[in-house]
Coordinates of C-alpha atoms and ligand atoms in Angstrom, one line a residue:
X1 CA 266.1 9.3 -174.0
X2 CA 266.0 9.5 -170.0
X3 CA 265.3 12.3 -167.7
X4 CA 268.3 13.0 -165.3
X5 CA 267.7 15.1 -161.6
X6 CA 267.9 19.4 -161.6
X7 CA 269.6 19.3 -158.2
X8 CA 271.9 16.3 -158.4
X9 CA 271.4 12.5 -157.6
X10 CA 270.9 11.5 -153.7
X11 CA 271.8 8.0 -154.1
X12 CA 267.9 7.5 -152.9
X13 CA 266.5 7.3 -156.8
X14 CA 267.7 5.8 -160.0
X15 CA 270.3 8.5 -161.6
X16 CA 268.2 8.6 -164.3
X17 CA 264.5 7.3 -165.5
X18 CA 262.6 7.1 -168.1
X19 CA 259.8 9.1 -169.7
X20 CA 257.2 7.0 -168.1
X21 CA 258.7 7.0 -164.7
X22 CA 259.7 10.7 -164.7
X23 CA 255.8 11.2 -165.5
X24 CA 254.5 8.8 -162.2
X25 CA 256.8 10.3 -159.9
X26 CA 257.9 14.0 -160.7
X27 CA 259.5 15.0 -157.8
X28 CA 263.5 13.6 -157.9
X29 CA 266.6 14.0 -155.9
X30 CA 267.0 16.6 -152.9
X31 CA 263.5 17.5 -154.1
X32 CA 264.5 19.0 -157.5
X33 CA 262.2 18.1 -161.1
X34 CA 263.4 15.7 -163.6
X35 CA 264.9 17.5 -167.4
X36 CA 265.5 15.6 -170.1
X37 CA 269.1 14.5 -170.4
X38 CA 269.8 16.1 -173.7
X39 CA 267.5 17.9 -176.3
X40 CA 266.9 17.4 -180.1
X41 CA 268.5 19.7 -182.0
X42 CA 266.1 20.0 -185.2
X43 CA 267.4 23.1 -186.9
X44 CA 266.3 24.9 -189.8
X45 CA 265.8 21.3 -191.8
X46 CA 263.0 20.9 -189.2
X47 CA 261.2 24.0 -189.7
X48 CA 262.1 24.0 -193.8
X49 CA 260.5 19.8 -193.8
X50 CA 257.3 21.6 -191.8
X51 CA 256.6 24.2 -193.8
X52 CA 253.2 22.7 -195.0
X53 CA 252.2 20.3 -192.5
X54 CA 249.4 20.0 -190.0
X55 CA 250.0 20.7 -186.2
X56 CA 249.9 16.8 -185.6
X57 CA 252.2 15.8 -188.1
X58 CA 254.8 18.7 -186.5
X59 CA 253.7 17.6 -183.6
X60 CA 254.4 13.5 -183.9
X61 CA 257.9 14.5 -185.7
X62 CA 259.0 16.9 -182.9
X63 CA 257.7 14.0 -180.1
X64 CA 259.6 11.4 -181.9
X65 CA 263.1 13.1 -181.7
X66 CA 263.2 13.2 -178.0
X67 CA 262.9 8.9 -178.1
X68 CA 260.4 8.4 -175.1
X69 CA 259.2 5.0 -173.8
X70 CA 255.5 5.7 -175.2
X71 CA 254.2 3.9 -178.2
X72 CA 254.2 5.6 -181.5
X73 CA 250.3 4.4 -181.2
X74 CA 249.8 6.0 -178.0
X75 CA 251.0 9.4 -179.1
X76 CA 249.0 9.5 -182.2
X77 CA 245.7 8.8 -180.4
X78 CA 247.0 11.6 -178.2
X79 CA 247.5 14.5 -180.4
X80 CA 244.2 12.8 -182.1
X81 CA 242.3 15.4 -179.3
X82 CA 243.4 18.4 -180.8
X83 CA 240.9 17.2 -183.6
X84 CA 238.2 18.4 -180.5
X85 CA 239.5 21.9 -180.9
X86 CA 237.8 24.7 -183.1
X87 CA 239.6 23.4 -186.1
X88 CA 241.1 20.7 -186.2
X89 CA 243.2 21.6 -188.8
X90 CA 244.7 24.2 -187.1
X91 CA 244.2 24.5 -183.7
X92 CA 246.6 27.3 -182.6
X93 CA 245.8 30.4 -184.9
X94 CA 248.0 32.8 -185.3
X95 CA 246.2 36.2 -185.9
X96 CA 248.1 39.5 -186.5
X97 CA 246.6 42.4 -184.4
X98 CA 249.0 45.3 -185.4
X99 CA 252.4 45.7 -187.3
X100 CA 255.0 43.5 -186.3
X101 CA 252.6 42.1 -183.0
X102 CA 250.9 38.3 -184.1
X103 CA 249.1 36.8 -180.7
X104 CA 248.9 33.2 -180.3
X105 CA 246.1 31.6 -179.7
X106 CA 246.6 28.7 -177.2
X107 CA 242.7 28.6 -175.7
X108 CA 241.0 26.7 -178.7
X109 CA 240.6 23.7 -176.6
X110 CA 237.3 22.3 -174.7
X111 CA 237.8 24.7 -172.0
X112 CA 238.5 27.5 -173.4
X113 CA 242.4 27.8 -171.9
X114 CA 245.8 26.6 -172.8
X115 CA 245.8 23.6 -170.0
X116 CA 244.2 22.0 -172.8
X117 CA 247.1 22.5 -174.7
X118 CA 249.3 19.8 -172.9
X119 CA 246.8 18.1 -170.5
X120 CA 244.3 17.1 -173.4
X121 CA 247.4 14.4 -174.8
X122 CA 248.5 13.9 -171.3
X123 CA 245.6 12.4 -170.0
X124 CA 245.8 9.5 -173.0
X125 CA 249.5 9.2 -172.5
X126 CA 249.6 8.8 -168.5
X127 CA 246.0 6.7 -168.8
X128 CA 247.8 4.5 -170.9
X129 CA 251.3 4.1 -168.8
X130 CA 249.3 3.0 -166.3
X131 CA 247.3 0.5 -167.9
X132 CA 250.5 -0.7 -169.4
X133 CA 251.6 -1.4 -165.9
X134 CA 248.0 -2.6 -164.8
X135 CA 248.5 0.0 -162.0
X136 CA 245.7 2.2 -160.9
X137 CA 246.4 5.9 -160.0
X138 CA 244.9 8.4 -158.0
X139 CA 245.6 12.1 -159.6
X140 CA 245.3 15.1 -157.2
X141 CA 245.0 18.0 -158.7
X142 CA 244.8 21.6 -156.7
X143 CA 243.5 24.8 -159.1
X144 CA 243.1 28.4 -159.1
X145 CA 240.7 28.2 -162.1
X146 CA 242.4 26.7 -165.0
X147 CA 243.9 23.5 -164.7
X148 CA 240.6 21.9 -162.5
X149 CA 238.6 22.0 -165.8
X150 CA 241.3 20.8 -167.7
X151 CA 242.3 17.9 -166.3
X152 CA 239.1 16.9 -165.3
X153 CA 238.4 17.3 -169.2
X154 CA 241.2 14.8 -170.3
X155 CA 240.9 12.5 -167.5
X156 CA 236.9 11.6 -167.7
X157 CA 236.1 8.1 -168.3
X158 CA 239.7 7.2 -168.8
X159 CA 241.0 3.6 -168.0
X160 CA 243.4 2.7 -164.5
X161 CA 242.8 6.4 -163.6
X162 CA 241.0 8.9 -160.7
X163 CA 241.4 12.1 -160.1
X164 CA 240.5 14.2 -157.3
X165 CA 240.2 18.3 -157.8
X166 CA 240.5 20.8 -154.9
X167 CA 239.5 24.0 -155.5
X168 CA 238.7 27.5 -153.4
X169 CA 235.2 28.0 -152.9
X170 CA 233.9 31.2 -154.2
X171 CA 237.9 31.7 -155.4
X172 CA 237.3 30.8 -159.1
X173 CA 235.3 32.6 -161.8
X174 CA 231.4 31.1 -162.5
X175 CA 232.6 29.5 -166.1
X176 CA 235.6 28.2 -164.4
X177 CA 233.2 27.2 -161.1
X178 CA 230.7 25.4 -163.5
X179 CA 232.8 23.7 -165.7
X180 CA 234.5 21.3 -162.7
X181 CA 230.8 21.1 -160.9
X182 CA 229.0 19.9 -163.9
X183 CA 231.6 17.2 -165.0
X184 CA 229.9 14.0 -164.3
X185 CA 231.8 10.5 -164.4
X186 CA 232.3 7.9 -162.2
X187 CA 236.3 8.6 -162.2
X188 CA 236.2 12.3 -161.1
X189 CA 235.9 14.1 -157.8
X190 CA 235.6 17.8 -157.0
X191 CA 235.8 19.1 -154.0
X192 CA 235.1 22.4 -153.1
X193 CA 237.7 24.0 -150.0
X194 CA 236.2 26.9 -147.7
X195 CA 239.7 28.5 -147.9
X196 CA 241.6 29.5 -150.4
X197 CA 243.9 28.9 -153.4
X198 CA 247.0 28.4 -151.0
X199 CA 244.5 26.2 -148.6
X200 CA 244.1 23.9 -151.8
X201 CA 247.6 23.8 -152.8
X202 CA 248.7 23.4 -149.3
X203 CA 246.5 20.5 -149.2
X204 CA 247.7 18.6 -152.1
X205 CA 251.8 19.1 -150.9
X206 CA 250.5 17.7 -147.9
X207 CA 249.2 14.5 -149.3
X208 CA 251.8 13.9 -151.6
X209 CA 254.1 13.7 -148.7
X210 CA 252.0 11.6 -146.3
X211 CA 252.9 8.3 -146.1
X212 CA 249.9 7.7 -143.9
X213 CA 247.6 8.5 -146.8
X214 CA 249.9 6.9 -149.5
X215 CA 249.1 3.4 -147.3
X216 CA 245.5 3.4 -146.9
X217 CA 245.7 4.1 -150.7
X218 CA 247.4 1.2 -151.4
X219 CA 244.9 -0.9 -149.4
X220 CA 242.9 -0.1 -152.5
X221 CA 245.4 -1.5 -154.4
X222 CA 245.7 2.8 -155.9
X223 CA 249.4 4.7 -156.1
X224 CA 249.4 8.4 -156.3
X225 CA 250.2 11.2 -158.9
X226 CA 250.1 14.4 -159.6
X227 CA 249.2 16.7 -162.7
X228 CA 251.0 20.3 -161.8
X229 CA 252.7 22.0 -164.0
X230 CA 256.4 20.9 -162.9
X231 CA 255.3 17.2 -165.1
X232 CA 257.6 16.5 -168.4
X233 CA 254.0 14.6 -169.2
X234 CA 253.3 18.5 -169.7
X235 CA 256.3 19.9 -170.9
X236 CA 257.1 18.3 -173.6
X237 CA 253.5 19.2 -175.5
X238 CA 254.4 22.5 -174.5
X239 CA 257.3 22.9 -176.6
X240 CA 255.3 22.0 -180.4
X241 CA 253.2 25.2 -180.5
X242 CA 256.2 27.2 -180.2
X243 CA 257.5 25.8 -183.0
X244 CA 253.7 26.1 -184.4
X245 CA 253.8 29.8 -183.9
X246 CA 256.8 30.5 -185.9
X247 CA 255.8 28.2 -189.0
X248 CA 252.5 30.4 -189.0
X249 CA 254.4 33.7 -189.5
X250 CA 256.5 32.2 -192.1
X251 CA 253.0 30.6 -194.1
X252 CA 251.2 33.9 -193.7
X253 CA 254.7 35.6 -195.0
X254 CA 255.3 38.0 -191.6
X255 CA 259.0 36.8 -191.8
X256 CA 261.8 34.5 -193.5
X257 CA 262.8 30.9 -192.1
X258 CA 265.8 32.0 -190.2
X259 CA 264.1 35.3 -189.4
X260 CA 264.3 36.5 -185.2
X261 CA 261.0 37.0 -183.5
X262 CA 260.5 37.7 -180.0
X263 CA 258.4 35.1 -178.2
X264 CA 256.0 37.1 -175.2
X265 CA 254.4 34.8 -172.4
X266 CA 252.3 35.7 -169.9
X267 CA 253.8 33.4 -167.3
X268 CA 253.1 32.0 -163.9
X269 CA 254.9 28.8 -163.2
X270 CA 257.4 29.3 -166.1
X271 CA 255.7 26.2 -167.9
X272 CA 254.9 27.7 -171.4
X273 CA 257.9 29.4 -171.3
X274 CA 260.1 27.3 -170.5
X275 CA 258.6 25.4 -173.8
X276 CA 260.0 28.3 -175.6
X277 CA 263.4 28.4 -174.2
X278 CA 263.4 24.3 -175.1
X279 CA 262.1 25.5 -178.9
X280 CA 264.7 27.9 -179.0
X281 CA 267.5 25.4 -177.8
X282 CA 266.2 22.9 -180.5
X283 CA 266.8 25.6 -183.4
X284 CA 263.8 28.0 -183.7
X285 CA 265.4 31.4 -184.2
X286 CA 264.3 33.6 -181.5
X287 CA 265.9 37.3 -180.6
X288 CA 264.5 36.9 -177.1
X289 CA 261.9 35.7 -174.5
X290 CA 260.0 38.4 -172.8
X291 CA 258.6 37.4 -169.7
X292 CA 255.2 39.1 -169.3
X293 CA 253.7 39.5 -165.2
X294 CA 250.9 40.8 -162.7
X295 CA 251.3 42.7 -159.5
X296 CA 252.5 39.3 -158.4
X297 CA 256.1 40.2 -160.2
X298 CA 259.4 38.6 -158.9
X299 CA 259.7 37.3 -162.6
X300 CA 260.1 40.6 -163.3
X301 CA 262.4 41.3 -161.0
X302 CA 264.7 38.2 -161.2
X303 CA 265.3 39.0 -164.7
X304 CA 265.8 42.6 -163.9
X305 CA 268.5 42.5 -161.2
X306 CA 269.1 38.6 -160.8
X307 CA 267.7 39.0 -157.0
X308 CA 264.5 36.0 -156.5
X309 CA 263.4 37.8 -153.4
X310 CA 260.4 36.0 -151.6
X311 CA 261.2 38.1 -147.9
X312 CA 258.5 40.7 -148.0
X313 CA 256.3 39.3 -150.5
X314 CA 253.2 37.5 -150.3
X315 CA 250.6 36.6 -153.1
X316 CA 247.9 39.6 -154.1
X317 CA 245.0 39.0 -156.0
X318 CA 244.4 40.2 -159.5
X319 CA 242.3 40.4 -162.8
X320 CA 244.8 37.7 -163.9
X321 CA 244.4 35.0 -161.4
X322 CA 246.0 32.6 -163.2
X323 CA 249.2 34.1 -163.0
X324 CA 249.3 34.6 -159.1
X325 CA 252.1 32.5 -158.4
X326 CA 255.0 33.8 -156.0
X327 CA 257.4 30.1 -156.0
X328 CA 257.4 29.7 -160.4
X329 CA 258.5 26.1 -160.5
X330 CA 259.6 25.6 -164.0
X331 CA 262.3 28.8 -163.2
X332 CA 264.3 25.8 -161.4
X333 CA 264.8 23.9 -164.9
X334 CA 266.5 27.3 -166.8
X335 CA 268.6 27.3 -163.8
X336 CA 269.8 23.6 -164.4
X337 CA 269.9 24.2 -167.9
X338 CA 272.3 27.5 -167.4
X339 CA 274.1 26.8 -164.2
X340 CA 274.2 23.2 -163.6
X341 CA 272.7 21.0 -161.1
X342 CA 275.0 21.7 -158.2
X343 CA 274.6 25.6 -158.6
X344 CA 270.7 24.9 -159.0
X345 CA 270.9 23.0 -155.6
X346 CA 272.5 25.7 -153.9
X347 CA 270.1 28.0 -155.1
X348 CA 267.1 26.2 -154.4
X349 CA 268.1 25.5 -151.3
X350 CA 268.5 29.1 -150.4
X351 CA 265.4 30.0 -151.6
X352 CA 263.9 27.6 -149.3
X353 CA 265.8 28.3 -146.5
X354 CA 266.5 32.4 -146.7
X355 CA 263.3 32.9 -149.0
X356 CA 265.9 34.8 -151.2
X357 CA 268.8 34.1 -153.3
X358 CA 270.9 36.2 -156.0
X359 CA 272.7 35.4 -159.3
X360 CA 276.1 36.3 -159.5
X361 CA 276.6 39.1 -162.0
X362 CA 278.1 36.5 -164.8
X363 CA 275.0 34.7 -164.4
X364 CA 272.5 37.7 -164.5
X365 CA 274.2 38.6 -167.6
X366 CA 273.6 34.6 -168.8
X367 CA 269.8 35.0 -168.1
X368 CA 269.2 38.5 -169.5
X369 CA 271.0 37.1 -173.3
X370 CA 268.0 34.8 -173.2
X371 CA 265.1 36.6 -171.0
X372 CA 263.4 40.3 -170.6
X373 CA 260.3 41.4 -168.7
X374 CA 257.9 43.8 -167.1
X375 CA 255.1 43.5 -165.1
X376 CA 251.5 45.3 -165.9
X377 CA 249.1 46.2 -163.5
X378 CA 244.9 45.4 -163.8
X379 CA 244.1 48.8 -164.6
X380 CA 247.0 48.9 -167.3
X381 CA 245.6 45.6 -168.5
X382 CA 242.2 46.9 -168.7
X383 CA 243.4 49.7 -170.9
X384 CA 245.5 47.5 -173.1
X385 CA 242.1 45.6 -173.3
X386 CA 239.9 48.3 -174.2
X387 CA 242.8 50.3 -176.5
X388 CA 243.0 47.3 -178.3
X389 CA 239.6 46.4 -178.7
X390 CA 238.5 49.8 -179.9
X391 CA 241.6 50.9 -182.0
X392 CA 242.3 47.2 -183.4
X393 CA 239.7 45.1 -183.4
X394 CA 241.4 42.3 -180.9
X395 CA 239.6 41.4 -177.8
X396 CA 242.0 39.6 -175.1
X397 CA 241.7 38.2 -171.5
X398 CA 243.5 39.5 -168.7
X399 CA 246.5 37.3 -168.9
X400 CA 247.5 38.3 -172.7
X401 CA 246.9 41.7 -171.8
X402 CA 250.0 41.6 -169.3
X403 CA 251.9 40.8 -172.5
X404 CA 250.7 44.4 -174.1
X405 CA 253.4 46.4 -171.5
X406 CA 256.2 44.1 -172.1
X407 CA 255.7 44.4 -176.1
X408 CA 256.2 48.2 -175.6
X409 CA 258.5 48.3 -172.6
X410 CA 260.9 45.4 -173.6
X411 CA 261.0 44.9 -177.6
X412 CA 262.6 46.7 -180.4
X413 CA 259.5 47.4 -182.6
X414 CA 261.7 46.0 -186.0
X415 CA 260.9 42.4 -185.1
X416 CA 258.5 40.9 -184.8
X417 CA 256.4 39.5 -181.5
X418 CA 254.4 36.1 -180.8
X419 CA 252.2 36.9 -178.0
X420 CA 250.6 34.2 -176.7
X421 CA 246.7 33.9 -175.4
X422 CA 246.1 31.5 -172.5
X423 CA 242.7 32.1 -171.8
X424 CA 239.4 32.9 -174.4
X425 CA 237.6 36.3 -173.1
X426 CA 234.7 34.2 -172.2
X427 CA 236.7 32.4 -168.6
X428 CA 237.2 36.2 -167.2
X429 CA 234.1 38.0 -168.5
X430 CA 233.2 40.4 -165.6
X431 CA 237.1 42.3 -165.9
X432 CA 236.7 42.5 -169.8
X433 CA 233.3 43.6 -169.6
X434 CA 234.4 46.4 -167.0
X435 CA 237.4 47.3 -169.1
X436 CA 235.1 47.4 -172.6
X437 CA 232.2 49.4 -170.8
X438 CA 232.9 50.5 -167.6
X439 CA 230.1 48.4 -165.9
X440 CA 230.4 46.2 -162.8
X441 CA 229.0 42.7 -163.2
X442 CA 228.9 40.5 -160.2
X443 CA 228.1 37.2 -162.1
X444 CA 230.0 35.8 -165.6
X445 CA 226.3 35.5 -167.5
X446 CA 225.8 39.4 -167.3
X447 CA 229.2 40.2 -168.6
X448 CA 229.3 37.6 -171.1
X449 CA 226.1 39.0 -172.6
X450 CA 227.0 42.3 -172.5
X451 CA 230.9 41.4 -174.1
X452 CA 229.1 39.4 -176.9
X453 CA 227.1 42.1 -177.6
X454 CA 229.1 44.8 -177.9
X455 CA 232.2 42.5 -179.7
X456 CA 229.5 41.5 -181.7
X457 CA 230.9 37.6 -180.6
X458 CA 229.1 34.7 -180.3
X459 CA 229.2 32.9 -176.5
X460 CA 230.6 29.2 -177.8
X461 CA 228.0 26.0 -177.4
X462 CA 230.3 25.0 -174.1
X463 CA 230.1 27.8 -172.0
X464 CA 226.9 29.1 -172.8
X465 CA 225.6 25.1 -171.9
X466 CA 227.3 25.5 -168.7
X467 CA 224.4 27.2 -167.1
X468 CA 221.4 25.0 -167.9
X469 CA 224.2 21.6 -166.9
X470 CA 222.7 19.6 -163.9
X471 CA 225.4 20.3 -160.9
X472 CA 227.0 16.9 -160.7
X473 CA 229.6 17.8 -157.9
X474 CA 227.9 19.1 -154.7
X475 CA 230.7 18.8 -152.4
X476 CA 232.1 21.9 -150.1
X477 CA 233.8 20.9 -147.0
X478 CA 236.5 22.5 -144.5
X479 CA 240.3 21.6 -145.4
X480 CA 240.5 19.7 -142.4
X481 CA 237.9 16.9 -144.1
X482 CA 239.7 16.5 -147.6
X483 CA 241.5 13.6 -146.8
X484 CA 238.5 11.7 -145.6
X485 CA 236.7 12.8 -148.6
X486 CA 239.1 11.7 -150.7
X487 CA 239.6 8.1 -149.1
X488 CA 235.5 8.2 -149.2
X489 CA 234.9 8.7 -152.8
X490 CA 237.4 6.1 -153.3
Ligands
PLP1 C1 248.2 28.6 -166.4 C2 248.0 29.9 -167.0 C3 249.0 30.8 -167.2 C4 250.4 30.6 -166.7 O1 251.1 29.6 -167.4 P1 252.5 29.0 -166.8 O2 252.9 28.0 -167.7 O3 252.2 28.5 -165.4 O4 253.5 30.1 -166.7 C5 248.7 32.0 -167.8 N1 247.5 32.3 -168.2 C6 246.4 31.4 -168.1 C7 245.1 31.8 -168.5 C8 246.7 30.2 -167.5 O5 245.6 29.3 -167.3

């Protein structure tokens, strides 16, 4: 299958590429993200054929229908590394908290949030592209928290590949700090900003566009990628746990194949959700996708009154950090999918011209048959934490607990609710602790302590190691030096 352009074809790129190339270079025509030209349609046979089987075997079947340019040997070496989650055997549980509410546990991985989900197989299947090509890449990644662990993670030691990782100074939590500061390979790079998230991600647009770098790279004989969330690498293993979820309820006999549920994603850049609008296209049965927020909620608002409305808003920090995103990427591809690539254009156009732009009333009505949401607050989310906690049992982060107002604002309570975890209590201790107790804890150990004792949980081998790891990234430098840096450690 190829990938074909969300805004249209500018004569300047091939009208359509493959997998592989749609992976190297994800940006396409006018500026737009590459969509695969068609998707599977699996239908109930699919789910029926899966009752019983393991994630990977779901997983290789699902991968196989879309007919990428990527080895059948590649792939299966790929989804080998959900063998290094908690259990291998199954590693997204599915765990009911209260009637008709099942949450979805996506942060089983090896650090402890659902980047690993897709980077973990990405890393094998861009690693290998590239040796494939005998081509040697340079990936820049830019993170808030999450992704910098992650792709470091899949990326170490791996073959034709480097990766540089910007992130803010004193802007991520200790765990999150500590797992990209003590990765140590030969192949990895993290650099420390004084600035902020935005100073980062500013950063890395900047060198992706800079033709000046992109040639003293290639002195080196290196080209240059990217692992945001806007790569199909990523997508696609974003769509299989969906699919997951849904078998789970039907083993643990919640519902009926054929059955409605409502799928609830905390969401940021629209990349785990847009998996489940793709899981939904294919023929999972799904009454609706609730779209779950922060403070930080023109989601909300989109899908409320069809207005994306950048004019007066800019980015506030939260308890859920990871979800702090004004511009949601992925939103461009439902467009495309909905609307078509000339309408997408025009809107995304406007958006970057006008900060603003406003579906027609047809086409709010288009969105909302598919989409619902509400935004929660971090003292809402800290109830939700603490209600839950002491009243069910179920501890969540910060980012699942957004989910918690949706479920009650948004669903009818006769079917039934995937919610899905992103992140393991352990990455945002000090707000969980606060929420549990009350107390203020100004480092990650205190609160984790004081969370494990009175969850009665265990901190896991990998986080609580993360303290007594040598540092084996020192480097903090203004944003003014990063390019240097970059070109140095090459
Ligand atoms: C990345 C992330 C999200 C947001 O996911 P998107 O696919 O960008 O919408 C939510 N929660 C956590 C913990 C994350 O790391």
């Amino acid at each position: 299958m190829n990938f074909i352009q969300t805004r249209g074809y500018d004569a300047s790129k091939p009208k359509n590429v493959t997998f592989s190339e749609a992976i190297l270079n994800p940006i396409a025509s006018f500026g737009g993200l590459y969509v695969p030209e068609s998707l599977p349609s699996l239908g109930e046979e699919f789910l029926i054929k899966h009752i019983n089987s393991s994630y990977k075997e779901l997983a290789s079947d699902m991968l196989s229908r879309f007919e990428i340019d990527i080895d059948k040997s590649v792939i299966d070496e790929a989804l080998n590394l959900y063998d290094k989650f908690d259990n291998p055997k199954n590693p997204v549980p599915v765990v009911k908290v209260k009637e008709n509410l099942y949450v979805s546990e996506l942060y089983h991985g090896p650090t402890r949030a659902f980047k690993d989900m897709a980077l973990q197989p990405f890393g094998i299947v861009l690693s290998s592209i590239a040796q494939k090509r005998d081509e040697h890449y340079l990936i820049l990644a830019a993170t808030s928290g999450d992704t910098g662990p992650a792709a470091l993670e899949t990326f170490k030691n791996r073959a034709n590949v480097q990766v540089a990782c910007l992130y803010p100074d004193g802007g991520t939590s200790d765990v999150q700090r500590l797992q990209m500061v003590t990765e140590d390979a030969k192949n990895l790079k993290v650099i420390g900003i004084n600035g902020v998230f935005d100073d980062a991600q500013n950063a890395l647009k900047r060198l992706l566009a800079s033709d000046d770098f992109k040639a003293a790279l290639k002195k080196k004989n290196i080209l240059l990628s990217a692992a945001n969330s806007v790569n199909f690498g990523r997508i696609i293993f974003q769509i299989i746990y969906h699919i997951h979820s849904y078998l789970e309820l039907v083993r643990q006999g919640a519902i009926i194949i054929g059955e409605k549920v409502y799928l609830n994603v905390p969401s940021g850049n629209f990349g785990n959700a847009l998996g489940a609008y793709y899981a939904w296209k294919m023929g999972l049965n799904v009454s609706k996708i609730i779209i779950s927020s922060n403070e930080n909620n023109v989601l909300t608002k989109l899908i409320k009154t069809g207005k994306y409305d950048l004019r007066d808003s800019c980015v506030v920090s939260t308890t859920s950090p990871a979800m702090d995103i004004l511009k949601s990427s992925n939103v461009e591809r439902i467009l495309f999918d909905m609307f078509g690539h000339e309408r997408t254009k025009e809107l995304m156009q406007e958006l970057e011209s006008k900060n603003f732009y406003e579906l027609s009333a047809d086409e709010l009505a288009k969105l909302q048959e598919s989409f619902d949401a509400d935004f929660c607050n971090g003292e809402e989310g800290k109830r939700y934490i603490k209600d839950i906690f002491y009243n069910h049992g179920y501890l969540m982060d910060p980012h699942t607990a957004t989910c918690m107002k949706s479920y009650e604002t948004c669903s009818d309570p006769k079917i039934k609710t995937i919610a899905y975890s992103t992140a393991e209590w352990t990455k945002f201790s000090p707000v969980i602790a606060n929420a549990l107790t009350g107390e203020i804890d100004a480092e990650d150990i205190l609160a984790l302590e004081s969370i494990s004792k009175e969850a009665n949980l265990e901190i896991p081998a990998m986080v609580k190691e993360l303290f007594t790891k040598p540092i084996a990234q020192s480097t903090i430098i203004e944003k003014e030096e990063i390019e240097k840096e970059i070109l140095k450690f090459l």
